[in-house]
XYZ file of C-alpha atoms in Angstrom:
638
model
C 16.520 -100.893 -45.941
C 15.805 -97.808 -47.924
C 12.568 -97.343 -45.994
C 14.329 -97.704 -42.664
C 16.950 -95.106 -43.676
C 14.244 -92.663 -44.589
C 12.505 -93.233 -41.237
C 15.790 -92.706 -39.430
C 16.393 -89.429 -41.284
C 12.921 -88.238 -40.435
C 13.487 -89.164 -36.820
C 16.738 -87.181 -36.728
C 15.096 -84.176 -38.370
C 12.236 -84.262 -35.854
C 14.634 -84.508 -32.957
C 16.651 -81.600 -34.305
C 13.523 -79.441 -34.746
C 12.290 -80.422 -31.331
C 15.629 -79.454 -29.859
C 15.571 -76.109 -31.679
C 11.998 -75.455 -30.528
C 12.796 -76.523 -27.016
C 15.866 -74.318 -27.010
C 13.818 -71.402 -28.280
C 11.220 -71.969 -25.590
C 13.932 -72.235 -22.979
C 15.520 -69.024 -24.212
C 12.150 -67.267 -24.226
C 11.379 -68.527 -20.740
C 14.810 -67.416 -19.602
C 14.221 -63.915 -21.033
C 10.776 -63.745 -19.431
C 12.098 -65.030 -16.144
C 14.953 -62.542 -16.294
C 12.579 -59.709 -17.115
C 10.277 -60.707 -14.285
C 13.251 -60.873 -11.911
C 14.383 -57.451 -13.132
C 10.940 -55.921 -12.677
C 9.980 -57.638 -9.438
C 13.327 -57.672 -7.676
C 15.791 -55.197 -9.132
C 13.247 -52.476 -10.114
C 10.666 -53.354 -7.491
C 11.209 -50.192 -5.473
C 10.769 -47.898 -8.485
C 7.550 -49.554 -9.572
C 6.321 -49.601 -6.028
C 6.809 -45.833 -6.010
C 4.984 -45.483 -9.343
C 2.133 -47.589 -8.071
C 2.040 -45.503 -4.945
C 1.909 -42.328 -7.027
C -1.126 -43.698 -8.848
C -2.754 -44.219 -5.470
C -1.419 -41.133 -3.686
C -1.418 -37.542 -4.933
C 0.798 -34.840 -3.437
C -0.821 -31.421 -3.604
C 0.773 -28.047 -2.900
C -0.844 -26.034 -0.120
C -0.614 -22.243 0.082
C 0.733 -21.018 3.423
C -1.113 -18.566 5.607
C -0.172 -15.028 4.700
C 1.530 -13.111 7.481
C -0.653 -10.774 9.508
C -0.157 -7.008 9.613
C -0.598 -5.289 12.986
C -0.549 -1.772 14.353
C 1.884 -0.724 17.112
C -0.447 -2.140 19.785
C -1.095 -5.489 18.125
C -4.411 -4.529 16.492
C -4.927 -6.684 13.389
C -4.946 -4.581 10.235
C -4.764 -7.487 7.757
C -5.497 -11.097 8.653
C -6.898 -14.337 7.161
C -10.290 -16.009 7.267
C -11.923 -19.122 5.784
C -12.662 -19.149 2.084
C -15.236 -21.637 0.748
C -14.476 -22.215 -2.921
C -14.860 -24.702 -5.751
C -12.156 -25.558 -8.301
C -12.210 -27.372 -11.617
C -9.662 -30.065 -12.593
C -10.138 -30.327 -16.390
C -8.575 -33.796 -16.828
C -11.166 -35.299 -14.503
C -14.120 -34.423 -16.726
C -14.934 -35.311 -20.332
C -17.007 -32.186 -20.914
C -16.121 -28.993 -19.065
C -19.096 -27.037 -20.393
C -21.584 -29.687 -19.274
C -20.024 -29.669 -15.801
C -20.329 -25.899 -15.631
C -23.940 -26.085 -16.781
C -24.731 -28.433 -13.905
C -22.906 -26.231 -11.415
C -24.801 -23.146 -12.629
C -27.985 -24.779 -11.325
C -26.532 -24.391 -7.811
C -24.576 -21.139 -7.981
C -24.602 -18.404 -10.647
C -21.724 -18.500 -13.138
C -21.304 -15.376 -15.232
C -20.459 -15.415 -18.922
C -17.182 -13.698 -18.036
C -16.240 -16.490 -15.619
C -17.212 -19.166 -18.117
C -15.097 -17.601 -20.867
C -12.150 -17.280 -18.506
C -12.364 -20.927 -17.488
C -12.604 -22.187 -21.058
C -9.607 -20.054 -21.985
C -7.564 -21.369 -19.059
C -8.534 -24.966 -19.903
C -6.897 -24.490 -23.319
C -3.836 -22.696 -21.922
C -2.971 -24.763 -18.856
C -2.267 -28.419 -18.182
C -5.215 -30.632 -17.420
C -4.174 -31.409 -13.854
C -3.876 -27.734 -12.841
C -6.913 -26.750 -10.714
C -8.831 -23.695 -11.936
C -10.845 -21.486 -9.602
C -14.532 -21.480 -10.536
C -15.972 -19.603 -7.550
C -14.762 -18.555 -4.119
C -15.912 -16.765 -0.976
C -19.118 -18.788 -1.190
C -21.823 -18.767 1.431
C -21.889 -21.893 3.574
C -25.281 -22.991 2.230
C -24.072 -22.937 -1.381
C -20.822 -24.669 -0.473
C -22.700 -27.423 1.373
C -25.045 -27.984 -1.577
C -22.094 -28.324 -3.962
C -20.578 -30.934 -1.634
C -23.825 -32.921 -1.732
C -23.869 -32.931 -5.548
C -20.146 -33.630 -6.015
C -20.755 -37.163 -7.491
C -22.767 -35.553 -10.288
C -20.156 -32.857 -10.949
C -17.103 -34.606 -12.439
C -13.973 -32.473 -12.328
C -15.283 -30.118 -9.646
C -13.744 -30.137 -6.191
C -15.009 -28.144 -3.172
C -12.214 -26.753 -0.997
C -11.853 -24.813 2.223
C -8.959 -22.367 1.989
C -8.019 -19.014 3.410
C -8.535 -15.526 2.066
C -7.176 -12.124 3.031
C -9.371 -9.962 5.227
C -9.091 -6.250 5.966
C -11.241 -5.501 9.019
C -10.870 -1.707 8.724
C -11.689 -1.473 5.025
C -11.060 1.924 3.511
C -9.534 3.354 6.713
C -6.242 1.661 5.776
C -6.617 0.919 2.076
C -3.720 3.097 0.942
C -1.332 2.149 3.743
C -1.800 -1.602 4.106
C -2.782 -2.038 0.457
C -4.502 -5.151 -0.867
C -3.914 -8.508 -2.531
C -5.353 -9.665 -5.844
C -5.287 -12.677 -8.144
C -2.111 -13.682 -9.951
C -1.885 -12.358 -13.517
C -0.029 -13.606 -16.568
C 2.512 -10.858 -15.976
C 3.213 -12.237 -12.498
C 3.896 -15.664 -14.014
C 6.436 -14.389 -16.528
C 9.863 -15.593 -15.429
C 8.522 -16.722 -12.032
C 9.563 -20.134 -10.718
C 7.419 -20.186 -7.579
C 4.823 -22.995 -7.945
C 2.609 -21.162 -5.448
C 1.656 -18.725 -8.210
C 0.018 -21.603 -10.120
C -2.353 -22.465 -7.288
C -6.022 -21.593 -7.770
C -7.103 -18.565 -5.783
C -3.570 -17.575 -4.810
C -3.151 -13.851 -4.149
C -0.179 -11.495 -4.289
C 0.284 -7.992 -2.897
C -0.698 -5.224 -5.271
C -0.173 -2.033 -3.245
C 0.922 -0.638 0.092
C 2.651 -2.839 2.663
C 1.163 -5.933 1.010
C 3.219 -5.215 -2.090
C 6.279 -3.777 -0.375
C 6.767 -6.874 1.815
C 5.291 -9.496 -0.520
C 8.177 -11.955 -0.082
C 8.126 -11.713 3.709
C 4.331 -11.985 3.959
C 3.975 -14.878 1.478
C 5.473 -17.678 3.569
C 6.611 -21.190 2.496
C 4.302 -23.682 0.766
C 3.080 -26.859 2.436
C 1.701 -30.075 0.937
C -1.067 -32.604 1.384
C -0.797 -36.353 0.598
C -4.208 -37.751 -0.374
C -5.279 -41.233 -1.469
C -7.300 -41.318 -4.688
C -9.182 -44.030 -6.577
C -8.781 -44.969 -10.227
C -10.964 -42.040 -11.237
C -8.862 -39.521 -9.336
C -11.433 -38.921 -6.610
C -10.023 -38.245 -3.154
C -10.644 -41.062 -0.702
C -8.766 -39.799 2.339
C -5.943 -37.533 3.436
C -2.837 -39.433 4.492
C -0.586 -36.622 5.697
C -0.471 -32.863 5.734
C 2.266 -30.227 6.076
C 0.659 -26.787 6.365
C 3.911 -25.032 5.427
C 5.360 -21.984 7.136
C 3.146 -18.912 7.543
C 4.417 -15.560 6.306
C 6.144 -13.184 8.672
C 4.120 -11.021 10.999
C 4.553 -7.331 10.177
C 4.061 -4.607 12.781
C 3.593 -0.989 11.708
C 4.242 2.253 13.588
C 0.593 3.264 13.107
C -1.840 3.725 15.969
C -5.157 2.423 14.681
C -7.126 4.532 17.137
C -5.620 7.739 15.703
C -5.881 6.404 12.152
C -9.560 5.622 12.575
C -10.290 8.989 14.179
C -8.428 10.948 11.494
C -10.210 9.022 8.739
C -13.574 9.766 10.281
C -12.646 13.427 10.724
C -12.123 13.943 6.968
C -14.810 11.545 5.768
C -16.713 12.936 2.803
C -13.779 15.122 1.748
C -10.931 14.689 -0.676
C -8.171 15.122 1.888
C -4.966 13.858 3.427
C -3.609 13.711 6.976
C -0.133 12.755 8.187
C 0.825 12.526 11.873
C 4.501 11.880 12.595
C 6.819 11.589 15.612
C 9.177 14.568 15.357
C 11.973 12.744 17.218
C 11.935 9.318 15.546
C 10.079 9.832 12.259
C 7.548 7.097 13.066
C 4.250 7.591 11.253
C 1.392 7.507 13.741
C -1.324 8.087 11.137
C -1.350 8.449 7.370
C -4.780 9.031 5.838
C -5.793 9.555 2.225
C -9.495 10.212 1.782
C -11.629 8.939 0.332
C -10.355 5.400 0.401
C -11.731 2.191 -1.023
C -12.573 -1.237 0.338
C -9.513 -3.459 -0.295
C -11.645 -6.554 0.334
C -13.332 -5.909 -3.021
C -10.037 -6.350 -4.855
C -9.480 -9.623 -3.044
C -12.789 -11.183 -4.069
C -12.961 -9.457 -7.455
C -14.518 -6.155 -8.505
C -17.544 -5.947 -10.727
C -17.336 -3.604 -13.704
C -19.772 -1.231 -12.013
C -17.635 -1.101 -8.868
C -14.480 -0.466 -10.870
C -16.142 2.312 -12.873
C -17.364 3.876 -9.638
C -13.793 4.089 -8.345
C -12.084 5.276 -11.519
C -14.726 7.880 -12.423
C -14.912 9.417 -8.948
C -13.590 13.008 -9.036
C -12.330 12.608 -5.456
C -9.750 10.061 -6.727
C -10.164 7.314 -4.114
C -7.511 5.116 -5.744
C -4.748 7.737 -5.359
C -2.719 7.783 -2.150
C -2.679 11.538 -1.772
C -0.272 11.517 1.172
C 2.502 10.133 -1.051
C 1.457 10.875 -4.621
C -0.610 14.045 -4.223
C 1.475 17.067 -5.277
C 0.161 20.446 -4.117
C 1.379 24.047 -4.051
C 2.263 24.489 -0.352
C 0.853 28.015 -0.223
C 1.702 29.939 2.933
C 2.983 26.820 4.733
C 6.125 27.403 2.639
C 6.799 30.804 4.181
C 8.856 29.319 7.034
C 11.328 27.977 4.459
C 11.631 31.396 2.800
C 12.109 33.053 6.183
C 14.866 30.601 7.180
C 16.597 31.068 3.818
C 16.640 34.830 4.379
C 17.866 34.487 7.970
C 20.620 32.019 7.078
C 21.742 34.226 4.162
C 21.848 37.263 6.468
C 19.634 39.338 4.172
C 17.238 40.393 6.935
C 16.984 40.609 10.702
C 13.924 38.976 12.290
C 13.107 42.306 13.981
C 13.288 44.318 10.748
C 9.909 45.854 9.937
C 8.500 45.788 6.416
C 5.375 47.776 5.590
C 2.550 45.875 3.918
C 0.256 48.135 1.872
C -1.677 45.270 0.304
C 0.445 44.748 -2.801
C 3.887 44.856 -4.371
C 4.392 46.116 -7.924
C 6.999 44.529 -10.177
C 7.097 45.973 -13.655
C 3.543 46.098 -14.900
C 2.276 43.403 -12.582
C 0.862 43.723 -9.059
C 1.484 40.962 -6.493
C -1.270 41.126 -3.899
C -1.517 40.311 -0.226
C -4.550 38.339 0.891
C -5.594 41.317 3.040
C -6.754 44.027 0.633
C -5.767 47.011 2.824
C -2.488 45.429 3.920
C -1.095 44.551 7.364
C 0.979 47.680 7.946
C 4.493 47.320 9.440
C 5.306 43.703 10.372
C 8.406 41.849 11.505
C 9.116 38.177 10.790
C 7.086 36.715 13.663
C 4.156 39.006 12.848
C 4.395 38.101 9.147
C 4.210 34.384 9.932
C 1.431 34.949 12.463
C -0.724 36.953 10.041
C 0.567 35.214 6.874
C 1.490 38.505 5.231
C 2.266 37.949 1.552
C 3.961 41.319 0.995
C 6.559 40.636 3.691
C 7.548 37.377 1.996
C 7.512 38.925 -1.470
C 10.111 41.394 -0.206
C 12.419 38.951 1.579
C 12.061 36.392 -1.226
C 13.127 39.010 -3.754
C 16.170 39.826 -1.596
C 17.339 36.277 -0.905
C 16.689 34.835 -4.378
C 15.305 31.534 -5.622
C 18.579 29.595 -5.374
C 18.889 30.116 -1.608
C 15.209 29.255 -1.192
C 15.726 26.071 -3.192
C 18.743 25.105 -1.061
C 16.829 25.590 2.194
C 13.823 23.674 0.831
C 15.928 20.603 0.180
C 17.409 20.703 3.676
C 13.850 20.314 4.949
C 13.077 17.362 2.657
C 11.096 19.196 -0.012
C 11.671 18.121 -3.596
C 12.917 14.662 -2.528
C 11.495 11.227 -1.814
C 11.631 10.781 1.949
C 9.808 7.597 2.928
C 12.076 4.764 4.030
C 9.615 1.935 3.462
C 6.684 3.074 1.318
C 6.262 2.772 -2.441
C 4.689 5.199 -4.889
C 6.016 8.407 -3.351
C 6.321 11.452 -5.598
C 9.158 13.933 -5.080
C 7.254 17.163 -5.628
C 9.100 20.080 -7.198
C 11.420 22.769 -5.842
C 12.294 25.109 -8.739
C 15.617 26.792 -9.389
C 17.238 28.818 -12.152
C 18.993 25.728 -13.495
C 15.816 23.635 -13.387
C 13.810 26.173 -15.383
C 16.457 26.624 -18.069
C 16.920 22.858 -18.424
C 13.155 22.288 -18.534
C 11.897 25.191 -20.629
C 15.011 26.783 -22.115
C 13.902 30.129 -20.618
C 15.657 32.159 -17.942
C 14.201 32.541 -14.456
C 12.146 35.693 -13.894
C 11.975 37.842 -10.772
C 8.192 37.540 -10.670
C 8.553 33.778 -10.384
C 10.609 34.261 -7.233
C 7.797 36.306 -5.722
C 5.279 33.579 -6.542
C 7.547 30.914 -5.060
C 8.007 33.012 -1.901
C 4.381 32.405 -0.947
C 4.343 28.746 -2.048
C 2.775 29.263 -5.454
C 4.073 29.077 -9.006
C 6.171 26.007 -9.754
C 6.548 24.803 -6.151
C 4.900 21.442 -5.436
C 4.949 19.398 -2.239
C 3.334 16.255 -0.845
C 1.509 15.962 2.495
C 4.252 13.618 3.724
C 6.914 16.207 2.905
C 4.988 18.930 4.732
C 4.665 16.780 7.866
C 8.400 16.073 7.686
C 9.137 19.780 7.250
C 7.054 20.569 10.347
C 8.809 17.791 12.281
C 12.259 19.187 11.445
C 11.175 22.652 12.554
C 9.710 21.251 15.783
C 12.815 19.260 16.744
C 15.137 22.188 16.117
C 16.661 21.088 12.824
C 17.223 17.345 13.102
C 16.700 15.642 9.719
C 14.262 12.881 10.693
C 12.780 10.743 7.921
C 9.317 9.166 7.957
C 9.064 5.386 8.312
C 6.212 2.913 8.721
C 7.363 -0.707 9.264
C 8.310 -1.307 12.919
C 9.200 -5.003 12.765
C 9.110 -8.014 10.419
C 9.051 -11.571 11.715
C 9.688 -10.384 15.272
C 12.828 -8.490 14.339
C 12.587 -4.772 15.124
C 13.913 -2.670 12.283
C 16.606 -0.119 12.847
C 15.320 3.439 12.990
C 16.539 5.672 10.136
C 19.357 7.901 11.307
C 18.511 11.602 11.560
C 21.285 13.939 10.464
C 21.547 17.430 12.026
C 20.726 20.061 9.394
C 23.042 22.800 10.647
C 20.328 25.421 11.211
C 21.187 28.225 13.632
C 19.070 27.565 16.791
C 18.334 31.289 17.103
C 16.893 31.352 13.604
C 14.840 28.229 14.269
C 13.475 29.818 17.444
C 12.123 32.752 15.401
C 10.217 30.354 13.139
C 8.882 28.375 16.113
C 7.719 31.605 17.788
C 5.943 32.633 14.603
C 4.152 29.285 14.334
C 3.204 29.458 18.010
C 1.695 32.894 17.412
C -0.351 31.616 14.445
C -2.393 29.385 16.750
C -2.106 30.788 20.240
C -2.039 34.614 19.980
C -5.085 36.695 18.937
C -4.763 37.786 15.320
C -3.073 34.526 14.304
C -4.665 32.931 11.253
C -5.438 29.740 13.230
C -6.274 31.304 16.592
C -9.740 29.716 16.524
C -8.094 26.291 16.272
C -6.056 26.372 19.480
C -6.192 23.175 21.501
C -8.811 22.699 24.236
C -6.210 21.011 26.466
C -4.872 22.486 29.672
C -1.094 23.063 29.668
C -0.691 21.879 26.061
C -0.759 23.891 22.851
C -0.109 23.449 19.151
C 2.024 25.581 16.846
C 1.241 25.723 13.158
C 0.855 27.537 9.895
C -2.185 27.827 7.661
C -1.993 27.850 3.884
C -4.273 28.448 0.943
C -3.099 27.180 -2.431
C -4.719 28.714 -5.498
C -5.613 26.319 -8.287
C -6.611 29.016 -10.783
C -5.221 32.351 -11.877
C -7.137 35.448 -10.783
C -7.169 37.929 -13.641
C -6.869 41.685 -13.219
C -10.410 42.064 -14.523
C -11.808 39.672 -11.921
C -9.880 41.404 -9.165
C -11.308 44.769 -10.306
C -14.906 43.586 -10.226
C -14.439 41.483 -7.101
C -12.790 38.099 -6.660
C -15.302 35.277 -6.450
C -15.496 33.455 -3.144
C -14.694 29.764 -3.044
C -18.283 28.765 -2.381
C -19.287 30.639 -5.550
C -16.995 28.496 -7.709
C -17.328 24.929 -8.973
C -15.622 22.509 -6.556
C -12.614 21.793 -8.776
C -11.760 25.520 -9.039
C -11.761 26.190 -5.293
C -8.510 26.722 -3.415
C -6.787 23.904 -1.530
C -6.780 24.320 2.248
C -3.565 23.456 4.123
C -2.252 23.356 7.668
C 1.055 22.166 9.098
C 1.902 22.132 12.777
C 3.318 20.345 15.778
C 2.625 19.851 19.449
C 2.873 20.224 22.251
C 4.724 23.521 21.870
C 6.269 23.098 25.313
C 7.937 19.777 24.389
C 7.342 18.945 20.704
C 6.607 15.294 19.953
C 4.210 15.130 16.977
C 3.933 16.970 13.695
C 0.859 17.072 11.504
C -0.062 18.078 7.981
C -3.619 18.401 6.713
C -4.692 19.179 3.151
C -8.339 19.455 2.168
C -8.581 19.452 -1.621
C -10.530 22.479 -2.826
C -11.490 23.159 0.774
C -11.047 26.933 0.550
C -8.985 28.711 3.225
C -6.565 26.788 5.412
C -7.762 28.533 8.579
C -11.359 27.548 7.855
C -11.080 24.017 6.474
C -7.707 22.481 7.423
C -6.762 24.008 10.799
C -9.915 22.758 12.617
C -9.200 19.238 11.380
C -5.629 19.459 12.667
C -6.872 20.820 15.986
C -9.208 17.864 16.552
C -6.657 15.245 15.492
C -3.809 16.772 17.522
C -6.114 16.936 20.535
C -6.777 13.229 20.128
C -3.082 12.468 19.691
C -1.917 14.436 22.726
C -4.715 13.070 24.894
C -3.828 9.517 23.895
C -0.061 10.006 23.331
C 0.650 6.806 21.381
C 4.404 7.111 21.825
C 4.131 7.204 25.600
C 1.744 4.243 25.514
C 3.694 2.257 22.946
C 4.512 -1.240 24.145
C 7.439 -1.229 21.765
C 9.353 1.173 23.971
C 9.577 -1.785 26.381
C 10.933 -4.120 23.735
C 14.531 -4.632 22.755
C 15.764 -6.050 19.406
C 15.054 -9.778 19.320
C 12.130 -9.587 21.772
C 8.967 -11.535 21.087
C 6.672 -9.052 19.327
C 3.688 -11.384 19.673
C 3.511 -10.523 23.387
C 2.237 -7.013 22.615
C -1.256 -7.609 23.978
C 0.103 -8.408 27.454
C 2.455 -5.432 27.397
C -0.376 -3.066 26.425
C -2.516 -4.398 29.253
C 0.386 -3.836 31.651
C 0.762 -0.234 30.505
C -2.806 0.647 31.288
C -4.794 -0.256 28.169
C -5.487 1.560 24.936
C -6.507 4.933 26.349
């Protein structure tokens, strides 16, 4: 019996253990089944998405940058194909080995290699890094052939900015360049992370960066387990940037650039009624395409060490003594103050003495008796010394500002300097010294402290030409098909009779024998140009040098020669365009600047871009892309 009881106990214990084990297995199976149900049914969609993401990559695509056109639809900045190769660090075990293999196909500089290795450490492994771009087709094709042996490298066909007119428009249109660390600070636009992406650095490219950039697209590509692209599934190219149309006429711009080629010079041509800039040239320029693809050290040194300053936009940032082109302002100040009649004669003997100092006229023997028109025509310094002394610097300063001098004028251009119009208050605040009478005499002929920009001088000439309407210069005609509102011109309150005296004087400068620019009158029947020459000294002529004979400009080193200036407008009969020309260290304005203005104004009046402008047939909201047809309808480009 005892044996049977023990067997029964063992049997019960076995059954209990079996039940516990079976229960545990059932519980485990239930958990597994529940987990499988959760994963395969409840969470199936999420894991399907994750699986799809392993198979499909979504890549950001840069949009096409908006094109920049002139007033007739001529492309000033556009896009073209860019063959490039990028590196995706996470797809290669050894970046340096990959680069070594690639260097057997295309050259890779030590600078590029160091940059890539630095970016590999700084950026995430999936971020593509630009190795080389703007490749020739042969090199790009060879890289494609060897792609299986180049892990981590990916050939791509993108777009790059192209400037067909090169240095002719470098300072106006500007250029794009690679994104820098500074650009990335605080930026949340993923486009800036893309390899080879460019942003505007100067000119219109910088001013309208947001409008020109556009909206990013994307590409869905199928990849294998190694991350290699198998095929493209879908593509959204994004939204291109806005098209920008400028007021420039490329024909005039190109001609003006060619006319001052080889010089350090500036030219501004402006509509005297609307303020539209027809041409704005700063010479020499530079090739903006070089900044897009990347400058070599030698190229950069060549630009920065050039004494002609090709990187400076002289039309906006060049500040020059206006010389005799300032005499119209002094004359108007005297007329408005009632200190002199335009018919009043003042005798020029060749100099004026103030204290122990002599202030000389450019003509050693003097001009004899001259009235205001004669003084402007012959650019008599003594006449303006006398009326400047009578009217005073404060009235001159007030009149200068009414004509836009001493202020930033441009509505839509960056980097403009304001120049300098001195006054008693300015000098005391700046130097702590009182204004001196001799400084008024210097200012009366556009010397001393007075500084102006070429853009200001063209605006001054425009306001004289239109009879005293305060037009302001502007450049951007439309953005994204929407025509911009023209800046409002405010009447300046100048007495028309006084303005007529100044206009008659400027007419005499060019069109009456004895005028300082008589040799630069226009070779056009029934059309003439009014103007004023100027010569701005860049060095002080001592009494000793004057006694032994002042050196001529061609006897001096280039940087010590006088600046040559000319301002004017035309046609005199019905003014429409103003012009300013400055030739750095060019010598006399009548010799170096006036002939340039003559040739450019002849071109402008012969072509008349305002009369030809297709935009005069457009109303706000019109389709700007139809320019080509409108130009054809108006008779072509002239």
